[in-house]
Coordinates of C-alpha atoms and ligand atoms in Angstrom, one line a residue:
M1 CA -40.3 -16.3 -2.5
P2 CA -40.3 -12.6 -3.6
T3 CA -37.3 -10.5 -3.0
I4 CA -35.8 -7.1 -3.8
G5 CA -33.2 -7.3 -6.6
N6 CA -32.2 -5.2 -9.5
V7 CA -35.6 -5.5 -11.3
Q8 CA -37.4 -4.2 -8.2
I9 CA -34.9 -1.4 -7.6
K10 CA -35.2 -0.3 -11.3
L11 CA -39.0 -0.2 -10.9
L12 CA -38.7 1.8 -7.8
E13 CA -36.4 4.3 -9.6
K14 CA -39.0 4.6 -12.4
L15 CA -41.8 5.1 -9.9
C16 CA -39.9 7.7 -7.8
N17 CA -39.0 9.7 -10.8
A18 CA -42.6 9.7 -12.0
C19 CA -44.9 12.5 -10.7
A20 CA -48.2 11.7 -9.0
V21 CA -49.3 14.4 -6.7
S22 CA -52.6 13.7 -5.1
G23 CA -55.5 13.8 -7.5
D24 CA -53.3 13.4 -10.5
E25 CA -51.8 9.9 -10.1
G26 CA -52.0 8.9 -13.8
E27 CA -48.3 8.5 -14.3
V28 CA -47.8 6.0 -11.5
R29 CA -51.1 4.3 -12.3
K30 CA -49.9 3.7 -15.9
I31 CA -46.6 2.1 -14.7
I32 CA -48.4 -0.2 -12.2
L33 CA -50.9 -1.3 -14.9
E34 CA -48.0 -2.1 -17.2
E35 CA -46.3 -4.1 -14.5
L36 CA -49.4 -6.2 -13.8
K37 CA -50.0 -7.0 -17.5
G38 CA -50.5 -10.8 -17.9
F39 CA -51.7 -11.1 -14.3
T40 CA -54.5 -13.7 -14.1
G41 CA -56.8 -12.0 -11.5
E42 CA -59.2 -9.1 -12.1
I43 CA -57.8 -5.6 -12.4
K44 CA -59.9 -2.5 -12.6
V45 CA -59.6 1.3 -12.1
D46 CA -62.5 2.8 -10.1
A47 CA -64.1 6.2 -10.4
L48 CA -61.5 8.0 -8.3
G49 CA -58.6 6.3 -10.0
N50 CA -57.7 3.6 -7.5
I51 CA -56.4 0.4 -9.0
L52 CA -58.3 -2.6 -7.6
V53 CA -56.8 -6.0 -7.9
T54 CA -58.7 -9.2 -7.0
R55 CA -56.9 -12.6 -6.9
P56 CA -59.1 -15.4 -5.4
G57 CA -57.3 -18.2 -3.5
T58 CA -57.9 -21.9 -3.8
G59 CA -57.8 -23.2 -0.2
E60 CA -60.9 -23.9 1.9
K61 CA -62.3 -21.2 4.2
R62 CA -60.4 -18.3 3.0
L63 CA -60.2 -14.9 4.5
K64 CA -60.5 -11.9 2.2
V65 CA -57.4 -9.9 2.9
M66 CA -57.0 -6.4 1.7
L67 CA -53.6 -4.9 1.0
S68 CA -53.3 -1.2 0.3
A69 CA -50.5 1.1 -0.8
H70 CA -51.0 4.7 -1.9
M71 CA -49.8 5.9 -5.3
D72 CA -49.9 9.6 -4.6
E73 CA -47.2 11.9 -3.2
V74 CA -47.2 15.4 -1.6
G75 CA -46.5 18.3 -3.9
F76 CA -48.0 21.5 -5.3
M77 CA -50.8 22.8 -7.5
L78 CA -50.7 25.9 -9.6
V79 CA -53.6 28.2 -8.7
A80 CA -52.9 31.6 -10.2
D81 CA -50.9 33.0 -13.1
D82 CA -48.9 36.1 -12.2
G83 CA -47.4 36.4 -15.7
E84 CA -43.8 36.2 -16.7
G85 CA -43.7 32.5 -15.9
L86 CA -44.6 33.1 -12.3
F87 CA -47.3 31.0 -10.6
R88 CA -48.9 31.1 -7.2
F89 CA -49.4 27.6 -5.8
E90 CA -51.0 25.7 -3.0
T91 CA -49.4 22.8 -1.2
I92 CA -51.0 19.4 -1.5
G93 CA -50.5 17.0 1.5
G94 CA -48.2 17.8 4.5
V95 CA -45.4 19.9 3.2
D96 CA -43.2 22.1 5.5
I97 CA -43.2 25.6 3.8
R98 CA -39.8 26.4 5.5
Q99 CA -38.2 23.7 3.3
L100 CA -39.5 25.0 -0.1
P101 CA -37.5 28.2 -1.1
G102 CA -34.9 27.4 -3.7
K103 CA -36.1 23.9 -4.6
A104 CA -36.2 22.8 -8.2
V105 CA -39.6 21.4 -9.3
L106 CA -41.2 19.7 -12.2
V107 CA -44.5 21.1 -13.4
G108 CA -47.4 19.3 -15.2
R109 CA -47.6 16.1 -17.1
D110 CA -44.7 17.3 -19.3
H111 CA -42.4 17.7 -16.3
L112 CA -41.5 21.3 -17.2
P113 CA -38.6 22.5 -15.1
G114 CA -39.2 25.3 -12.6
V115 CA -38.0 26.6 -9.3
I116 CA -39.6 27.7 -6.1
G117 CA -38.2 31.2 -6.2
A118 CA -36.9 33.3 -3.3
R119 CA -34.7 36.3 -3.2
P120 CA -31.0 35.4 -3.2
I121 CA -28.7 36.1 -0.3
H122 CA -27.3 39.3 -2.0
M123 CA -30.6 41.0 -1.8
T124 CA -31.8 40.2 1.7
T125 CA -30.9 41.8 5.0
T126 CA -29.7 39.8 8.0
E127 CA -33.0 40.5 9.7
E128 CA -35.0 39.2 6.6
R129 CA -32.9 36.0 6.6
K130 CA -34.1 35.2 10.1
Q131 CA -37.7 35.2 9.0
K132 CA -39.8 32.4 7.7
I133 CA -41.0 33.1 4.2
P134 CA -44.8 32.6 4.0
L135 CA -46.4 30.6 1.2
D136 CA -48.0 33.8 -0.1
A137 CA -44.6 35.2 -0.9
L138 CA -43.4 32.1 -2.8
R139 CA -43.9 31.4 -6.5
I140 CA -43.2 28.6 -8.8
D141 CA -41.1 30.2 -11.5
L142 CA -40.8 28.6 -15.0
G143 CA -38.9 31.6 -16.3
P144 CA -40.3 34.3 -18.5
G145 CA -41.8 33.3 -21.9
G146 CA -42.9 30.1 -23.5
C147 CA -44.3 28.0 -20.7
K148 CA -47.1 25.6 -21.5
V149 CA -48.7 25.0 -18.1
S150 CA -52.3 25.4 -16.9
L151 CA -53.8 26.3 -13.6
G152 CA -54.6 23.1 -11.7
D153 CA -51.4 21.5 -13.0
R154 CA -49.4 19.7 -10.2
A155 CA -45.8 20.2 -9.5
T156 CA -43.4 18.1 -7.5
F157 CA -39.7 18.1 -6.4
A158 CA -37.3 17.6 -9.3
T159 CA -35.1 15.1 -7.4
R160 CA -33.8 12.1 -9.4
F161 CA -33.5 8.7 -7.8
Q162 CA -30.0 7.7 -6.7
R163 CA -28.6 4.6 -5.1
N164 CA -25.4 4.2 -3.2
G165 CA -24.9 0.6 -2.1
S166 CA -27.7 -0.2 0.3
V167 CA -28.8 3.4 0.6
I168 CA -31.5 4.9 -1.6
I169 CA -32.1 8.7 -2.0
A170 CA -35.2 9.9 -3.8
K171 CA -38.3 11.9 -3.6
A172 CA -41.6 10.1 -3.0
L173 CA -40.1 7.0 -1.3
D174 CA -43.4 7.5 0.6
N175 CA -45.0 5.5 -0.9
R176 CA -43.4 4.1 -4.0
L177 CA -41.6 1.7 -1.7
G178 CA -45.0 0.4 -0.7
V179 CA -46.2 0.3 -4.4
V180 CA -43.3 -2.0 -5.5
T181 CA -43.8 -4.2 -2.4
L182 CA -47.5 -4.6 -3.2
I183 CA -46.7 -5.5 -6.8
E184 CA -44.4 -8.2 -5.6
L185 CA -47.0 -9.5 -3.1
I186 CA -49.6 -9.7 -5.9
K187 CA -47.3 -11.5 -8.2
N188 CA -46.6 -14.0 -5.4
A189 CA -50.0 -14.2 -3.9
P190 CA -50.5 -17.3 -1.7
P191 CA -53.4 -19.7 -2.2
N192 CA -54.7 -19.6 1.4
I193 CA -56.4 -16.2 1.1
D194 CA -58.5 -14.2 -1.3
L195 CA -56.2 -11.3 -2.0
V196 CA -57.7 -7.9 -2.8
A197 CA -55.2 -5.2 -3.3
A198 CA -55.7 -1.5 -3.8
F199 CA -53.2 1.1 -5.2
T200 CA -54.9 4.1 -3.8
V201 CA -55.3 7.8 -4.8
Q202 CA -55.3 10.8 -2.5
E203 CA -53.9 9.3 0.7
E204 CA -51.8 12.5 1.3
N205 CA -54.9 14.7 1.3
G206 CA -57.2 12.7 3.6
L207 CA -57.1 9.0 2.9
R208 CA -59.8 9.4 0.3
G209 CA -59.1 6.7 -2.2
A210 CA -58.8 4.0 0.5
K211 CA -62.2 4.9 1.7
V212 CA -64.0 3.8 -1.5
A213 CA -61.6 1.0 -2.1
A214 CA -62.4 -0.6 1.2
Y215 CA -66.1 -0.1 0.6
A216 CA -65.8 -1.9 -2.8
F217 CA -63.8 -4.8 -1.4
N218 CA -65.5 -5.3 2.0
P219 CA -62.6 -7.3 3.3
D220 CA -62.2 -9.5 6.4
L221 CA -59.0 -7.7 7.4
A222 CA -56.6 -5.1 6.0
I223 CA -52.8 -4.6 6.0
V224 CA -51.6 -1.2 4.8
V225 CA -48.2 -1.0 3.2
D226 CA -46.6 2.4 3.5
S227 CA -43.3 4.2 4.3
T228 CA -43.0 6.1 7.6
P229 CA -40.7 8.9 8.8
A230 CA -37.6 7.9 10.7
F231 CA -36.6 10.7 13.0
D232 CA -33.4 9.1 14.1
L233 CA -30.8 11.8 13.8
P234 CA -28.5 12.3 16.8
G235 CA -29.6 15.0 19.2
W236 CA -27.6 18.2 19.2
E237 CA -26.0 20.0 22.2
G238 CA -25.0 16.6 23.6
D239 CA -28.6 15.3 24.0
E240 CA -29.2 11.8 23.1
N241 CA -32.2 11.4 20.7
I242 CA -34.6 9.1 22.4
S243 CA -37.7 10.3 20.6
Y244 CA -37.3 8.6 17.3
N245 CA -40.5 7.0 16.0
T246 CA -38.6 4.6 13.8
K247 CA -35.0 4.1 13.0
L248 CA -33.2 3.1 9.8
G249 CA -31.8 -0.4 9.9
L250 CA -34.1 -1.8 12.5
G251 CA -36.5 -3.4 9.9
P252 CA -40.1 -3.0 9.0
A253 CA -42.1 -0.8 11.4
I254 CA -45.4 -2.3 12.7
Y255 CA -47.9 0.2 13.8
I256 CA -49.6 -0.1 17.2
A257 CA -51.3 3.3 16.8
D258 CA -51.1 6.5 14.8
T259 CA -53.3 9.6 14.6
G260 CA -56.0 7.9 12.6
T261 CA -55.9 4.3 13.8
L262 CA -55.6 2.1 16.8
S263 CA -54.3 -1.1 15.1
D264 CA -56.1 -4.3 15.7
P265 CA -54.1 -5.9 18.5
R266 CA -54.5 -9.4 17.0
L267 CA -52.9 -8.3 13.8
V268 CA -50.1 -6.5 15.7
R269 CA -49.4 -9.6 17.6
Y270 CA -49.6 -11.8 14.5
L271 CA -47.1 -9.7 12.5
S272 CA -44.6 -9.4 15.4
A273 CA -44.9 -13.2 16.2
T274 CA -44.4 -14.0 12.5
A275 CA -41.3 -11.8 12.3
Q276 CA -39.9 -13.5 15.4
A277 CA -40.6 -17.0 14.1
E278 CA -39.0 -16.1 10.7
G279 CA -36.0 -14.4 12.2
I280 CA -36.9 -11.1 10.5
P281 CA -35.9 -7.9 12.4
F282 CA -38.8 -5.5 13.0
Q283 CA -39.6 -2.4 15.1
F284 CA -42.8 -0.9 16.5
R285 CA -43.5 2.5 15.0
Q286 CA -44.0 4.9 17.9
P287 CA -47.5 6.5 18.2
G288 CA -47.7 10.1 17.1
R289 CA -48.5 12.3 14.2
G290 CA -49.2 11.0 10.8
G291 CA -51.2 8.0 9.6
T292 CA -52.0 5.7 6.7
D293 CA -54.8 4.4 4.6
A294 CA -55.8 2.3 7.6
G295 CA -57.4 5.4 9.1
S296 CA -60.1 5.1 6.4
I297 CA -60.2 1.4 5.9
H298 CA -60.8 0.3 9.5
I299 CA -64.0 2.4 9.8
S300 CA -65.4 1.5 6.4
R301 CA -68.8 -0.4 6.3
A302 CA -69.2 -2.4 9.6
G303 CA -65.5 -2.1 10.5
V304 CA -62.3 -3.8 9.2
P305 CA -59.6 -5.2 11.5
S306 CA -56.5 -3.3 10.3
V307 CA -52.8 -2.8 10.8
S308 CA -50.1 -0.9 8.9
I309 CA -46.5 -1.9 8.2
S310 CA -44.0 0.6 6.9
V311 CA -40.4 0.9 5.5
P312 CA -38.8 3.7 7.5
H313 CA -37.2 6.6 5.7
R314 CA -35.6 9.9 6.7
Y315 CA -36.8 13.3 5.6
S316 CA -40.4 12.4 4.7
H317 CA -42.4 14.8 2.5
T318 CA -39.3 16.7 1.5
A319 CA -37.3 17.0 -1.7
A320 CA -35.1 14.0 -0.9
S321 CA -35.7 11.1 1.5
I322 CA -33.3 8.3 2.5
A323 CA -34.1 4.6 3.0
R324 CA -32.2 1.4 3.3
L325 CA -32.5 -1.6 1.0
D326 CA -32.4 -4.1 3.9
D327 CA -35.4 -2.5 5.7
W328 CA -37.3 -2.7 2.4
K329 CA -36.3 -6.4 1.9
N330 CA -37.3 -7.3 5.4
S331 CA -40.6 -5.6 5.0
L332 CA -41.4 -7.6 1.9
A333 CA -40.2 -10.8 3.6
L334 CA -42.4 -10.2 6.7
L335 CA -45.5 -9.4 4.6
H336 CA -45.0 -12.4 2.4
A337 CA -44.6 -14.8 5.4
A338 CA -47.5 -13.3 7.2
L339 CA -49.9 -13.6 4.2
N340 CA -48.8 -17.2 3.6
Q341 CA -49.6 -18.3 7.2
I342 CA -53.0 -16.5 7.6
T343 CA -55.8 -18.7 8.7
P344 CA -59.5 -17.8 9.3
E345 CA -59.0 -18.0 13.1
L346 CA -56.9 -14.9 13.0
V347 CA -59.9 -12.6 13.0
K348 CA -63.0 -14.8 13.0
T349 CA -62.9 -15.8 16.6
G350 CA -63.9 -12.3 17.7
R351 CA -62.1 -9.6 19.7
P352 CA -60.4 -11.0 22.8
Ligands
LIG401 ZN1 -47.4 7.4 2.9

């Protein structure tokens, strides 16, 4: 029975502190391949950089079940050198420009330190401070002299992983939480299914890796493992916040629908019934913006019944997110129970 202990938390720390902005996932890929050394199934890296893992089961009449977790994170790419250590940059993935000024970043494979520069308070007027600073006006600043970076290099927030009891604060919890979960599920793969697992690239810029991974695997069904925003802060001016899409502490979030996918209702029911039977808390992620690799997977080839399940975290796609260990543990427990109990009838009897 897989669980989240010190080993898994240490691995999460290593993965969150690694930099893997979309299209340059090498650092995270290396850590995963290292973790899977000695694994008896087949492991390969495809042309786009997805890690594809195949572990056949031993039972009779097995479904081919695809699990998917994206390796990449949102961030930045250097696009022009203005000299003096200053670089223009583009954002990669959904990043809120308002949150960027003043943030420390790490640039390139060598993690060179930089800062997203903005004029300090001393040199701005009250009027200027009310304005949003456009991306054009921001630079990644490595300081004058001696920087060894290249155009095309990626940059990401410089936040280091921290833990305080059951609370984790880090960058890229979306989706390093899913990556560790997937590693545990692969290491504890049940015999009743043929497990095919993808650690995908370029989710944050259009679910691109998952598209080719699903084509290669051609699975009977897919479960995407991700981390989703929790907008569960109290309202201000006395209003109660009733619009949260997920809430910390309520357990894994099962998706009914998101921007890119209407989840297969049989899989939604199956996951929620399994959670109830096992006494695992869960919540339904409220429909709305955002999506997962399921958006690509469910429309690959002749169609793949798909669902997503996520660990909720606050402050998604920013320099620092917050998640709870118990939500993560319960997500792993639910996925493990669900995989163990899958029978061919789940999707082979046709859509009701
Ligand atoms: Zn994600």
